[in-house]
């Protein structure tokens, strides 16, 4: 048996239940892992709420969670890429909030020993998206890049990778995160009224990454950036599309590249909040507030 967080109906996170579920022995092409860290993303409560149910229907009851890192406990017939004892990163859709998980071999990537489990669990979605954004707009050392939501999981990785390319980076955040953004090499600005003027006072924006979304970010991007083909949003919606801001496209090699970059020390992920797996509801409540610095992880 293994601790599992699940929901029986789409709706509020109050409906999440903590229980013990039987651990399935791995079948052909499957691997059982003991999770050491499970990453929490805004996507998780969106899935629980049913926002994606028409696109990706889940069989209920379902287990939220889309990325984790752990140790291989058992392998099924035909598994060749991992062995018992290997440290791995799992990336999938649903099923992450459990202490032990039996998953397809193809959803696993070997975890470099130099990356801890909490960092590793946070690589596929947040770091991967930050990486993909910097790639998509091809940031160079000539750029002045505006990054909305720069202190979040996606934004903080985008900041570090853009700085690494030699760009001048302006990042939006609340005051409490300004020192953090400076420590990453960005020039912090407060979001909200007057954002456009505050950014203009720093420089002429040549590229933009929206890692937060919403009307304020969209308006600032369109006011500050002459060539919107040098912008990208991780939060594509009708408003951003109407404004002409391209949606982020995930490259096929995203996870492999982001694991390499993390192993090289190209960026680090700030894990600012840790919860026991059984406290997943509180973790998701915090995520719904949209003011987490870096990442939240669950520890089974
Ligand atoms: N397209 C994709 O594949 C993809 C993948 C991953 C994530 N996403 C989306 O990308 C967004 C970012 O995700 P995330 O995981 O980084 O976490 P998040 O919880 O959405 O972002 C947290 C950060 O947002 C900042 N923030 C709050 N209000 C803001 C505002 N008005 N303007 C600018 N920043 C603000 C907070 O900084 P302060 O505390 O300083 O306010 C905090 O650091 C989410 O909407 C998520 O759903 C999309």
Coordinates of C-alpha atoms and ligand atoms in Angstrom, one line a residue:
X1 CA 0.0 0.0 0.0
X2 CA 1.2 3.5 -0.6
X3 CA 0.0 7.0 0.4
X4 CA -2.1 8.6 -2.4
X5 CA -4.0 11.8 -2.9
X6 CA -7.0 11.6 -5.2
X7 CA -10.2 13.2 -6.2
X8 CA -13.5 11.5 -7.1
X9 CA -15.2 14.4 -8.8
X10 CA -13.9 17.5 -10.7
X11 CA -14.2 20.6 -8.5
X12 CA -12.7 22.4 -5.6
X13 CA -9.4 21.1 -4.0
X14 CA -11.4 20.6 -0.8
X15 CA -12.6 17.4 -2.4
X16 CA -9.1 15.9 -2.4
X17 CA -8.8 12.7 -0.3
X18 CA -5.7 11.2 1.3
X19 CA -5.6 7.4 1.5
X20 CA -3.7 4.3 1.0
X21 CA -3.8 2.6 -2.5
X22 CA -2.5 -0.8 -3.4
X23 CA 0.9 -0.7 -5.2
X24 CA 0.7 -2.4 -8.6
X25 CA 3.5 -4.7 -9.5
X26 CA 5.1 -3.4 -12.8
X27 CA 3.8 -5.1 -15.9
X28 CA 5.7 -5.3 -19.2
X29 CA 7.5 -2.0 -20.0
X30 CA 6.5 -0.6 -16.6
X31 CA 8.6 0.6 -13.6
X32 CA 7.7 1.1 -10.0
X33 CA 9.3 4.1 -8.3
X34 CA 9.4 5.4 -4.8
X35 CA 8.9 9.1 -5.0
X36 CA 11.2 11.3 -3.0
X37 CA 9.8 14.7 -4.2
X38 CA 6.7 15.6 -6.1
X39 CA 6.5 19.0 -7.7
X40 CA 3.3 21.1 -7.5
X41 CA 2.2 23.3 -10.4
X42 CA -0.8 25.5 -11.1
X43 CA -1.7 22.9 -13.7
X44 CA -2.5 20.5 -10.8
X45 CA -5.4 22.4 -9.3
X46 CA -6.6 23.3 -12.9
X47 CA -6.8 19.5 -13.6
X48 CA -8.7 18.9 -10.3
X49 CA -11.1 21.7 -11.2
X50 CA -11.8 20.0 -14.5
X51 CA -10.5 22.9 -16.7
X52 CA -8.8 20.3 -19.0
X53 CA -11.4 17.6 -18.8
X54 CA -12.6 18.0 -22.4
X55 CA -9.1 18.0 -23.8
X56 CA -7.6 15.2 -21.6
X57 CA -10.4 13.3 -19.8
X58 CA -9.3 11.4 -16.7
X59 CA -10.9 8.3 -15.3
X60 CA -12.2 9.2 -11.9
X61 CA -11.2 8.7 -9.1
X62 CA -7.9 10.3 -10.4
X63 CA -4.6 11.2 -8.8
X64 CA -3.3 14.7 -9.6
X65 CA 0.4 15.5 -10.3
X66 CA 2.5 15.5 -13.4
X67 CA 6.1 15.3 -12.3
X68 CA 8.2 13.8 -9.6
X69 CA 11.7 12.4 -8.8
X70 CA 12.4 9.1 -7.0
X71 CA 14.2 5.8 -6.9
X72 CA 13.4 2.7 -9.0
X73 CA 12.1 -0.1 -6.8
X74 CA 11.1 -2.7 -9.4
X75 CA 11.1 -3.1 -13.1
X76 CA 8.7 -5.1 -15.3
X77 CA 9.6 -7.4 -18.2
X78 CA 11.3 -5.8 -21.1
X79 CA 12.5 -2.7 -19.3
X80 CA 16.1 -1.9 -20.4
X81 CA 16.7 1.9 -19.7
X82 CA 16.6 1.8 -15.9
X83 CA 17.4 -0.7 -13.2
X84 CA 16.5 -1.1 -9.5
X85 CA 18.2 1.6 -7.4
X86 CA 18.5 4.2 -10.3
X87 CA 17.4 7.7 -9.4
X88 CA 14.9 9.0 -12.0
X89 CA 12.7 11.9 -13.0
X90 CA 9.1 11.1 -13.9
X91 CA 7.1 13.3 -16.3
X92 CA 3.5 12.4 -17.2
X93 CA -0.1 13.5 -17.0
X94 CA -1.9 12.7 -13.8
X95 CA -0.9 10.1 -11.1
X96 CA 2.0 12.0 -9.5
X97 CA 0.6 12.6 -5.9
X98 CA 1.5 9.1 -4.6
X99 CA 4.4 7.8 -2.5
X100 CA 4.9 4.9 -4.9
X101 CA 4.0 4.9 -8.6
X102 CA 4.0 2.3 -11.3
X103 CA 4.6 4.1 -14.6
X104 CA 5.6 3.4 -18.2
X105 CA 9.4 3.2 -18.7
X106 CA 9.1 5.9 -21.5
X107 CA 8.0 8.5 -18.9
X108 CA 11.3 8.2 -17.0
X109 CA 14.6 10.1 -17.4
X110 CA 17.7 9.3 -15.4
X111 CA 18.4 11.9 -12.7
X112 CA 21.9 13.3 -12.7
X113 CA 23.4 12.6 -9.2
X114 CA 24.4 16.2 -8.9
X115 CA 20.8 17.4 -8.9
X116 CA 18.8 16.8 -5.7
X117 CA 15.3 15.2 -5.8
X118 CA 13.5 18.4 -5.2
X119 CA 15.2 20.2 -8.0
X120 CA 14.9 17.2 -10.3
X121 CA 11.1 16.9 -9.7
X122 CA 10.7 20.5 -10.7
X123 CA 12.5 20.2 -14.1
X124 CA 9.9 18.9 -16.6
X125 CA 7.2 21.6 -16.3
X126 CA 8.5 24.9 -14.7
X127 CA 12.1 24.7 -15.7
X128 CA 11.2 23.1 -19.0
X129 CA 8.8 25.9 -19.8
X130 CA 11.3 28.6 -18.8
X131 CA 13.9 27.0 -21.0
X132 CA 11.5 26.6 -24.0
X133 CA 10.5 30.3 -23.7
X134 CA 14.2 31.5 -23.9
X135 CA 14.8 29.2 -26.8
X136 CA 11.6 30.2 -28.7
X137 CA 12.5 33.9 -28.8
X138 CA 16.2 33.2 -29.3
X139 CA 17.6 35.5 -26.6
X140 CA 21.0 36.9 -27.3
X141 CA 23.5 39.2 -25.6
X142 CA 22.0 42.2 -27.5
X143 CA 18.6 41.8 -26.0
X144 CA 16.8 43.6 -23.2
X145 CA 14.3 40.9 -22.1
X146 CA 11.2 41.7 -20.1
X147 CA 10.1 38.7 -18.0
X148 CA 6.6 38.9 -16.4
X149 CA 6.3 36.7 -13.3
X150 CA 10.0 36.5 -13.0
X151 CA 10.1 35.1 -9.4
X152 CA 7.9 32.1 -10.1
X153 CA 9.0 28.6 -11.1
X154 CA 8.8 29.3 -14.9
X155 CA 10.0 32.9 -14.7
X156 CA 13.0 32.4 -12.4
X157 CA 14.5 29.7 -14.7
X158 CA 13.8 32.0 -17.8
X159 CA 15.6 34.8 -16.0
X160 CA 18.7 32.7 -15.3
X161 CA 18.9 31.3 -18.8
X162 CA 18.5 34.7 -20.4
X163 CA 21.1 36.2 -18.1
X164 CA 23.4 33.3 -19.0
X165 CA 23.0 34.2 -22.7
X166 CA 24.3 37.7 -21.8
X167 CA 21.0 39.6 -22.1
X168 CA 19.9 42.4 -19.9
X169 CA 16.9 41.0 -18.0
X170 CA 14.1 43.1 -16.5
X171 CA 11.8 41.0 -14.3
X172 CA 8.5 41.8 -12.8
X173 CA 7.7 40.9 -9.1
X174 CA 6.4 42.2 -5.9
X175 CA 8.8 44.1 -3.7
X176 CA 9.5 41.1 -1.5
X177 CA 11.1 39.3 -4.4
X178 CA 13.3 42.2 -5.7
X179 CA 16.4 41.1 -3.9
X180 CA 15.8 37.5 -5.1
X181 CA 15.6 38.7 -8.7
X182 CA 18.8 40.8 -8.3
X183 CA 20.5 37.7 -7.0
X184 CA 19.6 36.0 -10.3
X185 CA 21.1 38.9 -12.3
X186 CA 17.8 40.6 -13.2
X187 CA 16.7 44.2 -12.7
X188 CA 13.5 44.0 -10.7
X189 CA 10.4 46.1 -11.4
X190 CA 7.1 46.2 -9.6
X191 CA 4.1 45.0 -11.7
X192 CA 0.8 47.0 -11.7
X193 CA 0.0 50.6 -12.6
X194 CA 3.0 52.4 -14.0
X195 CA 4.9 49.2 -15.1
X196 CA 5.4 50.5 -18.7
X197 CA 7.1 53.7 -17.5
X198 CA 9.2 51.8 -14.9
X199 CA 10.5 49.5 -17.6
X200 CA 11.1 52.3 -20.1
X201 CA 13.3 54.0 -17.4
X202 CA 15.6 51.0 -17.5
X203 CA 15.8 50.4 -21.2
X204 CA 14.3 49.6 -24.6
X205 CA 12.8 46.1 -24.5
X206 CA 13.7 43.9 -27.5
X207 CA 12.1 40.7 -26.3
X208 CA 9.6 39.5 -23.8
X209 CA 8.5 36.4 -21.9
X210 CA 5.2 36.2 -20.2
X211 CA 5.4 33.7 -17.3
X212 CA 2.4 35.2 -15.5
X213 CA -0.3 36.2 -18.0
X214 CA -3.3 38.5 -17.6
X215 CA -4.3 41.9 -18.8
X216 CA -1.5 43.8 -17.1
X217 CA 1.3 41.7 -18.6
X218 CA -0.3 41.7 -22.1
X219 CA -0.7 45.5 -22.1
X220 CA 2.8 46.1 -21.0
X221 CA 4.3 43.7 -23.6
X222 CA 2.3 45.3 -26.5
X223 CA 3.2 48.8 -25.3
X224 CA 6.9 48.1 -24.9
X225 CA 7.8 45.7 -27.6
X226 CA 7.8 46.8 -31.3
X227 CA 8.3 43.4 -32.8
X228 CA 5.8 40.9 -31.1
X229 CA 7.4 38.0 -32.9
X230 CA 10.1 38.4 -30.2
X231 CA 7.6 37.7 -27.5
X232 CA 6.2 34.5 -26.1
X233 CA 3.6 33.6 -23.4
X234 CA 3.3 30.5 -21.3
X235 CA -0.2 31.6 -20.5
X236 CA -1.8 31.8 -23.9
X237 CA -5.5 32.8 -23.9
X238 CA -7.9 34.7 -26.1
X239 CA -6.6 38.0 -24.9
X240 CA -2.9 37.2 -25.6
X241 CA -3.8 35.7 -29.0
X242 CA -5.8 38.8 -29.9
X243 CA -2.8 41.0 -28.9
X244 CA -0.6 39.0 -31.2
X245 CA 1.7 37.4 -28.5
X246 CA 2.8 34.0 -29.7
X247 CA 2.0 31.0 -27.5
X248 CA 4.9 28.9 -26.1
X249 CA 5.6 25.7 -28.1
X250 CA 7.4 23.0 -26.2
X251 CA 10.4 21.5 -28.2
X252 CA 10.7 17.7 -28.2
X253 CA 14.1 17.8 -26.5
X254 CA 12.9 20.1 -23.8
X255 CA 13.3 17.7 -20.8
X256 CA 16.6 16.3 -22.0
X257 CA 18.1 19.8 -22.5
X258 CA 16.8 21.1 -19.2
X259 CA 18.3 18.2 -17.3
X260 CA 21.6 18.8 -19.0
X261 CA 21.5 22.5 -18.2
X262 CA 20.6 21.8 -14.6
X263 CA 23.4 19.3 -14.3
X264 CA 25.8 21.9 -15.7
X265 CA 24.6 24.3 -13.0
X266 CA 23.1 26.7 -15.6
X267 CA 20.3 27.5 -13.2
X268 CA 18.9 26.5 -9.8
X269 CA 15.3 26.2 -8.8
X270 CA 14.3 27.9 -5.5
X271 CA 12.2 25.4 -3.6
X272 CA 10.6 27.9 -1.2
X273 CA 7.8 25.7 0.1
X274 CA 7.7 22.0 1.2
X275 CA 4.7 20.1 2.4
X276 CA 4.1 16.5 3.4
X277 CA 2.2 14.6 0.6
X278 CA -0.8 14.3 3.0
X279 CA -0.9 18.1 3.1
X280 CA -1.3 18.4 -0.7
X281 CA -4.5 20.4 -0.3
X282 CA -2.6 23.2 1.6
X283 CA 0.1 23.1 -1.1
X284 CA -2.5 23.6 -3.8
X285 CA -4.2 26.3 -1.9
X286 CA -0.9 28.2 -1.7
X287 CA -0.3 27.6 -5.5
X288 CA -3.8 29.1 -6.2
X289 CA -2.6 32.3 -4.6
X290 CA 0.0 32.8 -7.3
X291 CA 2.6 34.3 -5.0
X292 CA 5.0 31.4 -4.6
X293 CA 8.7 32.1 -5.1
X294 CA 10.1 29.3 -7.3
X295 CA 8.5 26.0 -6.5
X296 CA 6.4 24.1 -4.0
X297 CA 7.2 20.4 -3.5
X298 CA 5.5 17.5 -1.7
X299 CA 7.6 15.1 0.3
X300 CA 6.0 11.6 0.6
Ligands
LIG1 N1 2.3 26.7 -21.2 C1 2.8 25.8 -20.4 O1 3.2 24.7 -20.8 C2 3.0 26.2 -19.0 C3 3.9 25.4 -18.2 C4 4.1 25.8 -16.9 C5 3.3 26.8 -16.3 N2 2.5 27.5 -17.1 C6 1.7 28.7 -16.6 O2 2.7 29.7 -16.3 C7 2.3 30.5 -15.2 C8 3.4 30.5 -14.2 O3 3.6 29.3 -13.5 P1 4.5 29.2 -12.3 O4 4.6 27.7 -12.0 O5 5.7 29.9 -12.5 O6 3.7 29.8 -11.0 P2 2.7 30.9 -10.6 O7 2.2 30.5 -9.3 O8 1.7 31.2 -11.7 O9 3.6 32.2 -10.5 C9 4.1 32.6 -9.3 C10 4.8 34.0 -9.4 O10 3.9 34.9 -10.0 C11 4.2 36.2 -9.6 N3 3.1 37.1 -9.7 C12 1.9 37.2 -9.0 N4 1.2 38.2 -9.5 C13 1.8 38.7 -10.5 C14 1.5 39.8 -11.4 N5 0.4 40.4 -11.4 N6 2.4 40.1 -12.4 C15 3.6 39.4 -12.5 N7 4.0 38.4 -11.6 C16 3.1 38.1 -10.7 C17 4.6 36.0 -8.1 O11 5.5 36.9 -7.7 P3 5.2 37.8 -6.4 O12 5.0 36.9 -5.3 O13 6.4 38.7 -6.3 O14 3.9 38.6 -6.7 C18 5.2 34.5 -8.1 O15 6.5 34.5 -8.0 C19 1.0 29.8 -14.7 O16 -0.1 30.5 -15.2 C20 1.1 28.4 -15.3 O17 -0.2 27.8 -15.4 C21 2.3 27.2 -18.4

